[in-house]
PDB file of C-alpha atoms and ligand atoms in Angstrom:
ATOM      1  CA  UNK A 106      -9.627  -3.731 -10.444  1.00  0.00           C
ATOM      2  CA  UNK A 107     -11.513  -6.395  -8.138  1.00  0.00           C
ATOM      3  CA  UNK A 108     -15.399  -5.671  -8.790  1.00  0.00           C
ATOM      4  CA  UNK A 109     -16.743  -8.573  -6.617  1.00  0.00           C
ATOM      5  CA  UNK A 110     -16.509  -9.150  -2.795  1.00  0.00           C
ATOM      6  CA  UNK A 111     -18.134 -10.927   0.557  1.00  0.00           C
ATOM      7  CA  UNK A 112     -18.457  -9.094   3.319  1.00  0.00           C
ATOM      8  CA  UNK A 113     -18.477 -11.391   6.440  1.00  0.00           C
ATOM      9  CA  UNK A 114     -18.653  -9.274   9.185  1.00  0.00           C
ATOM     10  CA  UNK A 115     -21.239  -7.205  10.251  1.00  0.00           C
ATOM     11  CA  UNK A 116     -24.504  -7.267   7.862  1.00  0.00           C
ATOM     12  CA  UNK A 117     -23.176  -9.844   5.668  1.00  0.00           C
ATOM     13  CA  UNK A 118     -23.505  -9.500   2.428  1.00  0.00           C
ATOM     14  CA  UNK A 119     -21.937  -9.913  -1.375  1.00  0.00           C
ATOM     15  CA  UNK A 120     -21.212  -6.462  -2.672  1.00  0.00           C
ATOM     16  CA  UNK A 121     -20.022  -5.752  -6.333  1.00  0.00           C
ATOM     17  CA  UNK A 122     -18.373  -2.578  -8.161  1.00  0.00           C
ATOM     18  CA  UNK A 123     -20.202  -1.447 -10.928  1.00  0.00           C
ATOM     19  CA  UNK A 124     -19.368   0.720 -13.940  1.00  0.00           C
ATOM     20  CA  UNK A 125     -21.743   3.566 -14.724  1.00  0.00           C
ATOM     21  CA  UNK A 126     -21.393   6.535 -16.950  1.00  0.00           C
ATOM     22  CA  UNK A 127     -19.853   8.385 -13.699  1.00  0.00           C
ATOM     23  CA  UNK A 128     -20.983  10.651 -11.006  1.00  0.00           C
ATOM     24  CA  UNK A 129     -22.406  13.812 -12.797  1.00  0.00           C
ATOM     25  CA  UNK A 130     -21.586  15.724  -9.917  1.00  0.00           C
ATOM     26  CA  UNK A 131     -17.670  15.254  -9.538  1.00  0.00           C
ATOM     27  CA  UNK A 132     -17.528  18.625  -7.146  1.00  0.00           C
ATOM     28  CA  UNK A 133     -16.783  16.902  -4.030  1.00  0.00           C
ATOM     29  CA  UNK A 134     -13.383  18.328  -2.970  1.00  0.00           C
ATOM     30  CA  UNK A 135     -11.638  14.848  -1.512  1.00  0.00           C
ATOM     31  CA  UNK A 136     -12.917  12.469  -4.241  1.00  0.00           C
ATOM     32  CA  UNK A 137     -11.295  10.728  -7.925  1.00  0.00           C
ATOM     33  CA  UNK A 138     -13.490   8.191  -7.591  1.00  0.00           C
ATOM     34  CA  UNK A 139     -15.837   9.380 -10.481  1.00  0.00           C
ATOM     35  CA  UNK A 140     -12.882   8.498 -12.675  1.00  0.00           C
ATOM     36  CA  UNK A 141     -14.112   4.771 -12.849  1.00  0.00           C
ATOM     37  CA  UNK A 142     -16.698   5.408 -15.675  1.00  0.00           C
ATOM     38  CA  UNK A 143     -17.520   5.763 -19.320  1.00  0.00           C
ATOM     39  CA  UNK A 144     -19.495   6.513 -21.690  1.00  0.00           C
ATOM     40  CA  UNK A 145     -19.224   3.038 -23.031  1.00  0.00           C
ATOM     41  CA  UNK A 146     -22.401   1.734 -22.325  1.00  0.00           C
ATOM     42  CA  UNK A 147     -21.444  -1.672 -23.897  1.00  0.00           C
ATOM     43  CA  UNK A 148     -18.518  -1.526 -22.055  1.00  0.00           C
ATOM     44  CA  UNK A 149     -19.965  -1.003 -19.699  1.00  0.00           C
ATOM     45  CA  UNK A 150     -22.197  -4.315 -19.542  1.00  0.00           C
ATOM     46  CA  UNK A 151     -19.652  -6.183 -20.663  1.00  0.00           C
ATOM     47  CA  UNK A 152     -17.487  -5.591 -17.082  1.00  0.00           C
ATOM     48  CA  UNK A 153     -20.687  -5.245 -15.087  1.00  0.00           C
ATOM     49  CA  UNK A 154     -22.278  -8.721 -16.226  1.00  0.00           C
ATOM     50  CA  UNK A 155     -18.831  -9.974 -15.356  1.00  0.00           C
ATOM     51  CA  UNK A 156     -19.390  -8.597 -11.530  1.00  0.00           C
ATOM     52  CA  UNK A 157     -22.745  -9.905 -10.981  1.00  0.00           C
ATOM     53  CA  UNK A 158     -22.174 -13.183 -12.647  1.00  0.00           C
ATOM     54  CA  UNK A 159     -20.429 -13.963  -9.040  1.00  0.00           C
ATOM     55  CA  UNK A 160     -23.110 -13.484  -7.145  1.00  0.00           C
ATOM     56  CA  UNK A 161     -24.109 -16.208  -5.193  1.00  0.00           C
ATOM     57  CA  UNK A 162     -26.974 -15.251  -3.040  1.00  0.00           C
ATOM     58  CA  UNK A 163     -25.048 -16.791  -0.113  1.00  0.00           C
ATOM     59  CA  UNK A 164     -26.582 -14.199   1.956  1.00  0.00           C
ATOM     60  CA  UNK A 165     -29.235 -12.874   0.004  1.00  0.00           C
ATOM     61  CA  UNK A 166     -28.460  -9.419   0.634  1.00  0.00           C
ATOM     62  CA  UNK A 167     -26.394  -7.446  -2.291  1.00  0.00           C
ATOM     63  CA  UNK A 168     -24.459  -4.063  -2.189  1.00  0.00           C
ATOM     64  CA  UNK A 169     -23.984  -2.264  -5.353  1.00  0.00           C
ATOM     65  CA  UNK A 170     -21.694   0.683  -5.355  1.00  0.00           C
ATOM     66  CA  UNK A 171     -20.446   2.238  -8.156  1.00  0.00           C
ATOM     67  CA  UNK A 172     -18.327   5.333  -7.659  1.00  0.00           C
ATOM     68  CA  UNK A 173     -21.590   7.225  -8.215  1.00  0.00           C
ATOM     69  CA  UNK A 174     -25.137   7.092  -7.640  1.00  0.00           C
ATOM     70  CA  UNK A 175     -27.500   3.861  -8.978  1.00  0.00           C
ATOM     71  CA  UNK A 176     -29.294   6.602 -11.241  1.00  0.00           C
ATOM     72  CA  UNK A 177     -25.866   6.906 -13.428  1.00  0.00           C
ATOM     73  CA  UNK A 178     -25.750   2.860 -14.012  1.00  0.00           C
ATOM     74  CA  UNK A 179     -27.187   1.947 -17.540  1.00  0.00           C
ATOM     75  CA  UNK A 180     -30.597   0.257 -18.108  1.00  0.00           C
ATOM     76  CA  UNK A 181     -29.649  -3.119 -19.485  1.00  0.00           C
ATOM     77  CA  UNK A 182     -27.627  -3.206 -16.161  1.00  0.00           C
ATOM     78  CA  UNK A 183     -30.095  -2.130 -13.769  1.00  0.00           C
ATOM     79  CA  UNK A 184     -31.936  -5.237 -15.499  1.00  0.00           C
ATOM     80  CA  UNK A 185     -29.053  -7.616 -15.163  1.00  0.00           C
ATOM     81  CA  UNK A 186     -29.098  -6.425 -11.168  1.00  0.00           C
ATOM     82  CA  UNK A 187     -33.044  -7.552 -10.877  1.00  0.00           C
ATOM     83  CA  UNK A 188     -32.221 -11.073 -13.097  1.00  0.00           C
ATOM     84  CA  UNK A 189     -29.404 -11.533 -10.454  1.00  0.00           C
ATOM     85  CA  UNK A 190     -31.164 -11.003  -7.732  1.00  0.00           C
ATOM     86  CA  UNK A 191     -33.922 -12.858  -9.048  1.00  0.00           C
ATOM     87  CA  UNK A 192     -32.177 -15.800  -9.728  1.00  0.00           C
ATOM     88  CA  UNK A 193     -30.343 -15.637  -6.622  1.00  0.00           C
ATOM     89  CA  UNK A 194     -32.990 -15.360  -4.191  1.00  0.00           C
ATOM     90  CA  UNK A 195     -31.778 -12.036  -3.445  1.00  0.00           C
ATOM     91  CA  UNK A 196     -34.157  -9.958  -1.023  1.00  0.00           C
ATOM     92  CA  UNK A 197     -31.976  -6.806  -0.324  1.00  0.00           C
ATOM     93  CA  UNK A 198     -30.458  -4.680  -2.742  1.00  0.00           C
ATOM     94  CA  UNK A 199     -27.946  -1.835  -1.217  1.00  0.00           C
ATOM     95  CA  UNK A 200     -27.618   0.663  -3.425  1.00  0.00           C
ATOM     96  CA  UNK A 201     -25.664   4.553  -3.144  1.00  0.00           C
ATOM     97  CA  UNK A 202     -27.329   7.847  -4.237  1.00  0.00           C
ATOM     98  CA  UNK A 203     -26.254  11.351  -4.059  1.00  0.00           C
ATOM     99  CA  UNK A 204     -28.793  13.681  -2.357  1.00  0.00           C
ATOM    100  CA  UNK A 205     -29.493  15.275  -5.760  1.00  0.00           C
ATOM    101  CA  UNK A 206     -30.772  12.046  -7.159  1.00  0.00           C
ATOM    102  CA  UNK A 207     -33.474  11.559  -4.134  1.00  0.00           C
ATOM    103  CA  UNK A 208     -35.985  12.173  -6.089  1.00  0.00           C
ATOM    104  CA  UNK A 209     -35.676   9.129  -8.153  1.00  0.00           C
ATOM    105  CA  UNK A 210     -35.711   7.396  -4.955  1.00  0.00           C
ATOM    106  CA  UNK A 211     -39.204   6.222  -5.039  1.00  0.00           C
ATOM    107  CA  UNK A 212     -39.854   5.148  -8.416  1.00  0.00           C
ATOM    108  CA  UNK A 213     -36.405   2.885  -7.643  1.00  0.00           C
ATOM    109  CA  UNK A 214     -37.668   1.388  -4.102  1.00  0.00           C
ATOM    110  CA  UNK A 215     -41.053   0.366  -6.273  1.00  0.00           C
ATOM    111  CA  UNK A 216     -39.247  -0.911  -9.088  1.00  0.00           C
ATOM    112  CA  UNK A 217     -37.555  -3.805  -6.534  1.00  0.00           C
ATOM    113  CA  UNK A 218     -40.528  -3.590  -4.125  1.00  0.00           C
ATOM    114  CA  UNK A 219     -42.344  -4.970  -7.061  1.00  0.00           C
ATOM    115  CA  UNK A 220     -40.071  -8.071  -7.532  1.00  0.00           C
ATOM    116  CA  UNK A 221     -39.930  -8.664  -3.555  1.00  0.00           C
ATOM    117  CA  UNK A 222     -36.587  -6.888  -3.165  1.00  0.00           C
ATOM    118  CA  UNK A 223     -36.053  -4.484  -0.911  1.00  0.00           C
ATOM    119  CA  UNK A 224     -34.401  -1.791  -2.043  1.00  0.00           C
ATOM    120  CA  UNK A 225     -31.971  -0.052   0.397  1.00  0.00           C
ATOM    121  CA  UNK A 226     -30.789   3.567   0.403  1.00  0.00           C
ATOM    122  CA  UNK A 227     -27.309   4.781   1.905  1.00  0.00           C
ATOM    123  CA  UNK A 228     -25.975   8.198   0.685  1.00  0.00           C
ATOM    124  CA  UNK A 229     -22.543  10.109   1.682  1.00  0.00           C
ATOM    125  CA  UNK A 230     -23.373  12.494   3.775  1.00  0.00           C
ATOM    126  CA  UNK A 231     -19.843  12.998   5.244  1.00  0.00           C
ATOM    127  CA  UNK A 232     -20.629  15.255   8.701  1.00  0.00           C
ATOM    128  CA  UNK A 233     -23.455  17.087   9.658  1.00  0.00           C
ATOM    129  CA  UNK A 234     -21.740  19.277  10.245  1.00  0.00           C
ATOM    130  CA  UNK A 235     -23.249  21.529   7.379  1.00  0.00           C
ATOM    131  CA  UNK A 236     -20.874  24.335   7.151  1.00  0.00           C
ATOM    132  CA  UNK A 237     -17.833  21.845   6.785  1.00  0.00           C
ATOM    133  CA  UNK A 238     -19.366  19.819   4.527  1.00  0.00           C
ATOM    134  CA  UNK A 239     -20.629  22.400   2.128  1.00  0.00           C
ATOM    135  CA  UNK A 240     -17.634  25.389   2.629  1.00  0.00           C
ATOM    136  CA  UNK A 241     -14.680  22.771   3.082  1.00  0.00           C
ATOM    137  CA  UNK A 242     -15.596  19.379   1.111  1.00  0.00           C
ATOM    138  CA  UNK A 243     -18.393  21.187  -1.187  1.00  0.00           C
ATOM    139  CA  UNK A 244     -20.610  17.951  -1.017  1.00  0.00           C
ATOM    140  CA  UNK A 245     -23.855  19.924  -2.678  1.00  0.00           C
ATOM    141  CA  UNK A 246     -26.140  18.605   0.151  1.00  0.00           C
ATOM    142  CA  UNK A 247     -28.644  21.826   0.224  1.00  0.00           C
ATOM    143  CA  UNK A 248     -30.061  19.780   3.556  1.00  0.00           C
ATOM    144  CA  UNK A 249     -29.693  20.631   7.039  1.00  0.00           C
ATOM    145  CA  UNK A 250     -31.348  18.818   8.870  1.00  0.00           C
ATOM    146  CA  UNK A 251     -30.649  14.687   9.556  1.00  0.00           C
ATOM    147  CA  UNK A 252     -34.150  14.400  10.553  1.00  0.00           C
ATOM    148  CA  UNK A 253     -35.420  15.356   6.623  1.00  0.00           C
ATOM    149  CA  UNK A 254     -32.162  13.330   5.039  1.00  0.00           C
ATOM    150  CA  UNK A 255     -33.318  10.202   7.086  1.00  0.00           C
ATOM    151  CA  UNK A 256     -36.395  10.437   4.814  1.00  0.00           C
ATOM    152  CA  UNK A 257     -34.944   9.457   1.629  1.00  0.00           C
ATOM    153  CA  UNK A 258     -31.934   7.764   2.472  1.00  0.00           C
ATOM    154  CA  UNK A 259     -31.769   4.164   5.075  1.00  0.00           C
ATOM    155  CA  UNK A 260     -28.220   4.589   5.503  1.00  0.00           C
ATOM    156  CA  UNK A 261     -25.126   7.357   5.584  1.00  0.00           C
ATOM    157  CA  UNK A 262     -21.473   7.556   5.154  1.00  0.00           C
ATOM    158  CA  UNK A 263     -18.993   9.569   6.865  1.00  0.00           C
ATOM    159  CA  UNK A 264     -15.582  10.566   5.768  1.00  0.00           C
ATOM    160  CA  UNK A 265     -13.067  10.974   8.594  1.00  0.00           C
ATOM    161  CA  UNK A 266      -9.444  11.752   8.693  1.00  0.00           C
ATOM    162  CA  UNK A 267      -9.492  15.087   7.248  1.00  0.00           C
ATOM    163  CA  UNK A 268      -7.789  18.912   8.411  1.00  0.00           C
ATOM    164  CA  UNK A 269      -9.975  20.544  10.851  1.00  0.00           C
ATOM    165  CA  UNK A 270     -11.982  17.240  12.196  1.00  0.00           C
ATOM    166  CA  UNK A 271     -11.142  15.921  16.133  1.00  0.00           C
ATOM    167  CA  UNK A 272     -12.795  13.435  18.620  1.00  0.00           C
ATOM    168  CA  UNK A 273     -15.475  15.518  19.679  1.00  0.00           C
ATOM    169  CA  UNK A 274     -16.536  16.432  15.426  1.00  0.00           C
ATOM    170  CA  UNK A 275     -16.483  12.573  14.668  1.00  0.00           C
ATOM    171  CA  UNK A 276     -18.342  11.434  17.743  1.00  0.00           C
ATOM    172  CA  UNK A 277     -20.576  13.428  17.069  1.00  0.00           C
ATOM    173  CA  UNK A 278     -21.138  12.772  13.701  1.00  0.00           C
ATOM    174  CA  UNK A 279     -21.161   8.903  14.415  1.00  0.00           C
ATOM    175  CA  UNK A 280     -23.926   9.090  17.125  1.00  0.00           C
ATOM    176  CA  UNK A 281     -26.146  11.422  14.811  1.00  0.00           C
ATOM    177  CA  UNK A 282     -25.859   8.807  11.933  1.00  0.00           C
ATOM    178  CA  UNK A 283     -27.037   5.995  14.016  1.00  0.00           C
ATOM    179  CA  UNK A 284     -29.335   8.162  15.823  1.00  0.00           C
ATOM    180  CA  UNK A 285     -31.374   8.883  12.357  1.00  0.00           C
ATOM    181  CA  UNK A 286     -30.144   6.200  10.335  1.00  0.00           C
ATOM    182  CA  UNK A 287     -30.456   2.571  10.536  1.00  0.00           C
ATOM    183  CA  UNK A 288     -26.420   1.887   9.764  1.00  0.00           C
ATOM    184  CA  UNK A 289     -23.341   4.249   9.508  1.00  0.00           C
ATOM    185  CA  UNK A 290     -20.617   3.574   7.559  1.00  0.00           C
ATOM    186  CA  UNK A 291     -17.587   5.419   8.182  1.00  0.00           C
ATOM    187  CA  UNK A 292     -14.516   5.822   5.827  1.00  0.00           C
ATOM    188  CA  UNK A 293     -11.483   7.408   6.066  1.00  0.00           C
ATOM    189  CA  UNK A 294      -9.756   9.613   3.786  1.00  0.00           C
ATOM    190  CA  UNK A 295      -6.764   8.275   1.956  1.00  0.00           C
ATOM    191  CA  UNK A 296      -4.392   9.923  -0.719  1.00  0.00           C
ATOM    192  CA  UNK A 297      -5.939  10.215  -4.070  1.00  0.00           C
ATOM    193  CA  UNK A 298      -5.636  13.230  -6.717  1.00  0.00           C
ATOM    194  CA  UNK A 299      -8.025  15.389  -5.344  1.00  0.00           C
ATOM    195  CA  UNK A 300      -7.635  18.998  -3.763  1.00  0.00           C
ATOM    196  CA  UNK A 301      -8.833  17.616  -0.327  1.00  0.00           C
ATOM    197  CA  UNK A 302      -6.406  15.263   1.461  1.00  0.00           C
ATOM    198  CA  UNK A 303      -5.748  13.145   4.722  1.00  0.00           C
ATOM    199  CA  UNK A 304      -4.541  14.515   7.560  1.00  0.00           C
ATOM    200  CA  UNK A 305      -2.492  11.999   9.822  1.00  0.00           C
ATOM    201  CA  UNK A 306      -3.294  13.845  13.301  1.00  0.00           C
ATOM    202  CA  UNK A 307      -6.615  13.155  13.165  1.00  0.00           C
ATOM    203  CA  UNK A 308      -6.729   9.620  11.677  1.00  0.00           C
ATOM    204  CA  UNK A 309      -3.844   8.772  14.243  1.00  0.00           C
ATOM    205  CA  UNK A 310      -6.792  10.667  16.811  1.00  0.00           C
ATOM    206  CA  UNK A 311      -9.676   8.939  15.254  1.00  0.00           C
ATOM    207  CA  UNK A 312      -7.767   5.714  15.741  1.00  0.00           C
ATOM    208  CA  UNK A 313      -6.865   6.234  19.093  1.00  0.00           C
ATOM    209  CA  UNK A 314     -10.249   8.186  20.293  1.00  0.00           C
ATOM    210  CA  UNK A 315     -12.678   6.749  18.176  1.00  0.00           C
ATOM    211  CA  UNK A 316     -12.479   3.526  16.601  1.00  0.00           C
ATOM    212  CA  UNK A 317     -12.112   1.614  19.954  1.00  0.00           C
ATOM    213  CA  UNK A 318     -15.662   2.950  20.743  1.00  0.00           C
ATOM    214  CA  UNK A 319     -17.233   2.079  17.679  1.00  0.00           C
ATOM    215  CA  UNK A 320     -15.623  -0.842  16.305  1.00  0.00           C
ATOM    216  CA  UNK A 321     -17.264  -3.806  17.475  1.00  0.00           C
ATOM    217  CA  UNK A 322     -21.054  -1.732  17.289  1.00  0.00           C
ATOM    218  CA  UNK A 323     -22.906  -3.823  14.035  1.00  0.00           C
ATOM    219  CA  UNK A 324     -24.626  -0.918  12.610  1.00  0.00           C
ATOM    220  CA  UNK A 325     -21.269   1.065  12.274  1.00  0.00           C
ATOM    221  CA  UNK A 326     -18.949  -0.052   9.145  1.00  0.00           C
ATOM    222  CA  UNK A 327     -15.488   1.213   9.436  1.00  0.00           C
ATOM    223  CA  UNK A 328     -13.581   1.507   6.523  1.00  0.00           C
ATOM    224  CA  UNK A 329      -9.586   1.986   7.218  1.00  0.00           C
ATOM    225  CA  UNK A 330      -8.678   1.832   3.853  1.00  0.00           C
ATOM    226  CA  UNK A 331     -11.459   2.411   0.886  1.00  0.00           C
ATOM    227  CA  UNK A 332     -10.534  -1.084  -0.302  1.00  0.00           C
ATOM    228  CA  UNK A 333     -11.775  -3.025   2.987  1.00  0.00           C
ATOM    229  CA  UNK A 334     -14.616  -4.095   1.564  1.00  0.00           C
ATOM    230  CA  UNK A 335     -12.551  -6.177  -0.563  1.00  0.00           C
ATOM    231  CA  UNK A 336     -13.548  -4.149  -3.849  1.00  0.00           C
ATOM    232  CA  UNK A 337     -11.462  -1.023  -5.509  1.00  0.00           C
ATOM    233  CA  UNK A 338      -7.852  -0.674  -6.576  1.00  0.00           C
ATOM    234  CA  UNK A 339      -5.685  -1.648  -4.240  1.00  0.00           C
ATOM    235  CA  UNK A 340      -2.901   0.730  -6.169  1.00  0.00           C
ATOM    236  CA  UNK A 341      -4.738   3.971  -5.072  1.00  0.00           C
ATOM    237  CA  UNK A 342      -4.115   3.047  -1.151  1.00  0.00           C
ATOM    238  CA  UNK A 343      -1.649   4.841   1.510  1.00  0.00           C
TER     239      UNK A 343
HETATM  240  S1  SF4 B 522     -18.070  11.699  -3.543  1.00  0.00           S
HETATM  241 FE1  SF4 B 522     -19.678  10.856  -4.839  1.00  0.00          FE
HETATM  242  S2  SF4 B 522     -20.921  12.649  -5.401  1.00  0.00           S
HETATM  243 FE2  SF4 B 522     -18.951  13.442  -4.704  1.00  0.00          FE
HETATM  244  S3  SF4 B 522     -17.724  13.658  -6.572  1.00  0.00           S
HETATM  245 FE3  SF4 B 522     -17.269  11.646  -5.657  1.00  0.00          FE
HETATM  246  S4  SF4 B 522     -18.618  10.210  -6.721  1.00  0.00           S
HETATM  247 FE4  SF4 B 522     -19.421  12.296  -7.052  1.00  0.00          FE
END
């Protein structure tokens, strides 16, 4: 499993993979990831201090995912992140949240504000379209409206490629994340062990349609494969 990456293009940035004690939500009907965790805390520290400890600060801006939401990372390693960025001269922090966590939003953003770092939000929202996204991938966003999500969260993530979605669903989507949030990122679906899975029509669409529209925009992250960041198991691809 690679934990530790640089992302060049785009908002550059080093970005690490994190273990946490796993998404206590695992209901979202196209996702394994919440299968990288444990209960381990230890463990835990042990592989996350080995992440961070390549951290450079090249470009002082960090991502921190970890097939979850920040609030599910341990303590000691939520301190590790601030000594990191600390003695990196980091001044951004990215980190992922589940709508259900918002709430511990704040407290988080004044935590980092606190050390100079700012703290920034991005949360998979998938579409807005609401009905798909609650009915069909059962995402547990009880939020309408992009408006009120853009109040909590800096940044959203879209999941293309799956049955039902077309040009005019994903366009859509794309120009209502970057009309409410400050960057998109969009990933598409690839095989994994969950009910939900890709359909080829409409990433062969999306790739034909879409991407050629979008691709060069820097506030829009396009993911082809969930490894493109340069972190994950490469095993679990197409
Ligand atoms: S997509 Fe995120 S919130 Fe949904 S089950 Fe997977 S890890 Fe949990």
């Amino acid at each position: 499993m690679q934990r530790y990456s640089i992302i060049r293009d785009k908002n550059p940035r080093e970005i690490v993979l994190l273990r946490g004690k796993g998404c206590q939500y695992k209901r979202c009907a196209f996702c394994d990831y919440h299968e990288d965790a444990s209960q381990d805390e230890k463990e835990n520290l042990r592989i996350n201090r080995i992440a961070l400890s390549q951290v450079t600060g090249k470009y002082g801006s960090l991502e921190i995912i970890n097939s979850g939401s920040f609030c599910e990372l341990d303590e000691n390693t939520m301190s590790l992140i601030i000594d990191t960025c600390r003695n990196r001269n980091i001044r951004t922090v990215h980190f992922e949240c589940h709508w259900l966590y918002r709430n511990h939003i704040p407290r988080l953003r004044e935590r980092f504000s606190a050390e100079g770092i700012k703290a920034i939000i991005k949360t998979g929202i998938e579409t807005f379209d609401y009905e798909y996204r609650e009915k069909v991938m059962l995402k547990g966003i009880k939020e309408k409206s992009p408006e009120r999500l853009s109040k909590d969260f800096d940044e959203c993530c879209l999941l293309f490629g799956l049955p039902g979605q077309d040009t005019k669903s994903m366009t859509e989507d794309i120009e209502t994340g970057l009309k409410w949030f400050n960057r998109v990122c969009v990933n598409i679906m690839t095989s994994n062990t969950a009910r939900l899975q890709p359909d080829k029509d409409v990433i062969r669409t999306f790739l034909q349609e879409v991407y050629p529209i979008y691709r060069n925009n820097i506030r829009v992250d396009i993911l082809l494969h969930n490894t493109d960041f340069g972190v994950g198991n490469k095993d679990n691809e197409l």
